[in-house]
Amino acid sequence: TQLLRGQLEVAQKHNLPLSFHVRNAFADFWPVFDEFQGLTGVLHSFTDTQEQVDAALKRGLLFGINGIATFTKQEWQQDVFRNLPLEKIVIETDSPFLTPHPIRGTINEPRNVTYITKFLAELRGETTESIRRSTTTNARGLFGFS
């Protein structure tokens, strides 16, 4: 936790967005995160529960959705992806890993975000264009791109 605190201090001091990869560790992560004010960031490769969605939303974080979403068959997990607020989603590749369905088994590349966008659109009953537009806006806002 000492290293995490150091990174959070730097991000807070320089007003930098953060990318967090939290796996089975939210009970340890949230108390440290909560020691700091005004942090922004994304929960990279998010595949957790609605309880953690609610905790992250309360703290203003975004959710990074990547190829895992396209090949998970667990209904509860699909419900989580379906119900995430669109304004809180960014699309990720995690290249060269986590290649989305239907091209799983190949090396992942940034261009494969289109598969994730299509999956989310179908799952949520929205257009790929609305998903693309919103998630692009979200990423630009988070990382300060124009």
C-alpha positions as a printed NumPy array, in Angstrom:
array([[  0.   ,   0.   ,   0.   ],
       [  2.983,   2.291,   0.457],
       [  3.732,   2.271,  -3.288],
       [  0.083,   2.895,  -4.12 ],
       [  0.001,   5.855,  -1.753],
       [  3.098,   7.27 ,  -3.426],
       [  1.519,   7.014,  -6.865],
       [ -1.71 ,   8.572,  -5.638],
       [  0.237,  11.462,  -4.098],
       [  1.995,  12.169,  -7.407],
       [ -1.279,  12.004,  -9.339],
       [ -3.001,  14.286,  -6.855],
       [ -0.141,  16.807,  -6.852],
       [ -0.022,  16.99 , -10.669],
       [ -3.74 ,  16.474, -11.316],
       [ -3.129,  13.312, -13.363],
       [ -5.691,  10.625, -14.205],
       [ -4.971,   7.126, -12.969],
       [ -5.542,   3.628, -14.305],
       [ -6.202,   1.017, -11.634],
       [ -6.09 ,  -2.736, -12.146],
       [ -7.845,  -4.108,  -9.068],
       [ -8.445,  -7.865,  -8.866],
       [-10.035,  -9.311,  -5.739],
       [ -8.562,  -6.449,  -3.728],
       [-11.215,  -3.746,  -3.403],
       [-11.364,  -4.254,   0.371],
       [ -7.725,  -3.137,   0.488],
       [ -7.928,  -0.623,  -2.369],
       [-10.833,   1.61 ,  -1.318],
       [ -9.457,   2.627,   2.111],
       [ -6.188,   3.783,   0.523],
       [ -7.97 ,   5.513,  -2.383],
       [-10.252,   7.3  ,   0.075],
       [ -7.276,   8.906,   1.821],
       [ -6.968,  11.223,  -1.205],
       [ -9.325,  13.858,  -2.589],
       [ -9.982,  14.843,  -6.184],
       [ -8.515,  11.788,  -7.888],
       [ -9.771,  10.783, -11.328],
       [ -9.23 ,   7.565, -13.168],
       [-10.448,   4.352, -14.674],
       [-10.816,   0.847, -13.291],
       [ -8.918,  -0.977, -16.025],
       [-10.258,  -4.313, -17.27 ],
       [-13.287,  -4.052, -15.009],
       [-15.106,  -7.334, -14.398],
       [-16.419,  -6.974, -10.874],
       [-19.797,  -6.839,  -9.149],
       [-22.556,  -4.255,  -9.011],
       [-21.44 ,  -3.521,  -5.45 ],
       [-18.05 ,  -2.391,  -6.773],
       [-19.73 ,  -0.451,  -9.587],
       [-21.679,   1.486,  -6.97 ],
       [-18.535,   2.082,  -4.898],
       [-16.63 ,   3.334,  -7.953],
       [-19.466,   5.573,  -9.129],
       [-19.616,   7.16 ,  -5.686],
       [-15.952,   8.053,  -6.16 ],
       [-16.339,   9.324,  -9.734],
       [-14.29 ,   6.628, -11.443],
       [-14.765,   5.274, -14.956],
       [-14.831,   1.647, -16.082],
       [-12.448,   0.221, -18.67 ],
       [-14.175,  -2.459, -20.715],
       [-12.053,  -4.726, -22.905],
       [-12.212,  -8.081, -24.683],
       [-13.145,  -9.982, -21.528],
       [-16.639,  -8.541, -21.812],
       [-17.141, -10.178, -25.209],
       [-16.458, -13.711, -24.059],
       [-17.863, -13.848, -20.55 ],
       [-20.946, -16.048, -20.351],
       [-21.943, -15.222, -16.775],
       [-25.346, -13.535, -16.787],
       [-24.594, -11.429, -13.693],
       [-21.468, -10.074, -15.398],
       [-23.358,  -9.228, -18.571],
       [-25.947,  -7.447, -16.412],
       [-23.156,  -5.335, -14.919],
       [-21.87 ,  -4.378, -18.39 ],
       [-25.412,  -3.731, -19.611],
       [-26.224,  -1.384, -16.738],
       [-23.019,   0.647, -16.46 ],
       [-23.743,   4.331, -17.085],
       [-22.56 ,   5.003, -20.636],
       [-20.927,   8.259, -19.551],
       [-18.653,   6.213, -17.255],
       [-17.331,   3.693, -19.818],
       [-14.089,   3.737, -21.783],
       [-13.148,   1.004, -24.247],
       [ -9.748,  -0.713, -23.902],
       [ -7.832,  -3.39 , -25.779],
       [ -5.214,  -4.53 , -23.237],
       [ -3.062,  -5.329, -26.286],
       [ -1.614,  -7.816, -26.988],
       [ -3.864,  -9.757, -24.595],
       [ -7.61 , -10.263, -24.033],
       [ -8.535, -10.353, -27.699],
       [-12.298,  -9.987, -28.1  ],
       [-14.675, -12.554, -29.519],
       [-14.924, -13.508, -32.426],
       [-11.176, -13.183, -33.047],
       [-10.05 , -14.584, -29.701],
       [ -6.813, -16.532, -29.994],
       [ -5.088, -13.896, -32.136],
       [ -2.832, -11.076, -30.986],
       [ -4.943,  -8.165, -29.803],
       [ -4.489,  -4.769, -31.448],
       [ -5.971,  -1.309, -30.804],
       [ -8.193,  -1.581, -33.883],
       [-10.064,  -4.404, -32.15 ],
       [-11.948,  -1.944, -29.963],
       [-14.579,  -2.079, -32.708],
       [-15.515,  -5.602, -31.557],
       [-15.953,  -4.407, -27.984],
       [-18.006,  -1.431, -29.149],
       [-20.249,  -3.714, -31.223],
       [-20.674,  -6.127, -28.308],
       [-21.68 ,  -3.34 , -25.904],
       [-24.106,  -1.866, -28.439],
       [-25.847,  -5.215, -28.925],
       [-25.882,  -5.99 , -25.197],
       [-27.312,  -2.591, -24.301],
       [-29.675,  -2.185, -27.27 ],
       [-27.847,   0.909, -28.52 ],
       [-26.091,   1.8  , -31.75 ],
       [-22.391,   1.227, -32.223],
       [-22.116,   4.896, -33.157],
       [-23.595,   6.045, -29.835],
       [-21.255,   3.734, -27.901],
       [-18.257,   4.882, -29.95 ],
       [-19.108,   8.552, -29.601],
       [-19.769,   8.4  , -25.861],
       [-16.771,   6.279, -24.933],
       [-14.489,   8.446, -27.073],
       [-15.812,  11.561, -25.341],
       [-15.28 ,   9.866, -21.966],
       [-11.676,   8.926, -22.765],
       [-10.906,  12.397, -24.075],
       [-12.351,  13.957, -20.946],
       [-10.469,  11.649, -18.614],
       [ -7.098,  11.99 , -20.3  ],
       [ -7.444,  15.61 , -21.434],
       [ -7.392,  14.963, -25.183],
       [ -9.179,  17.356, -27.507]])
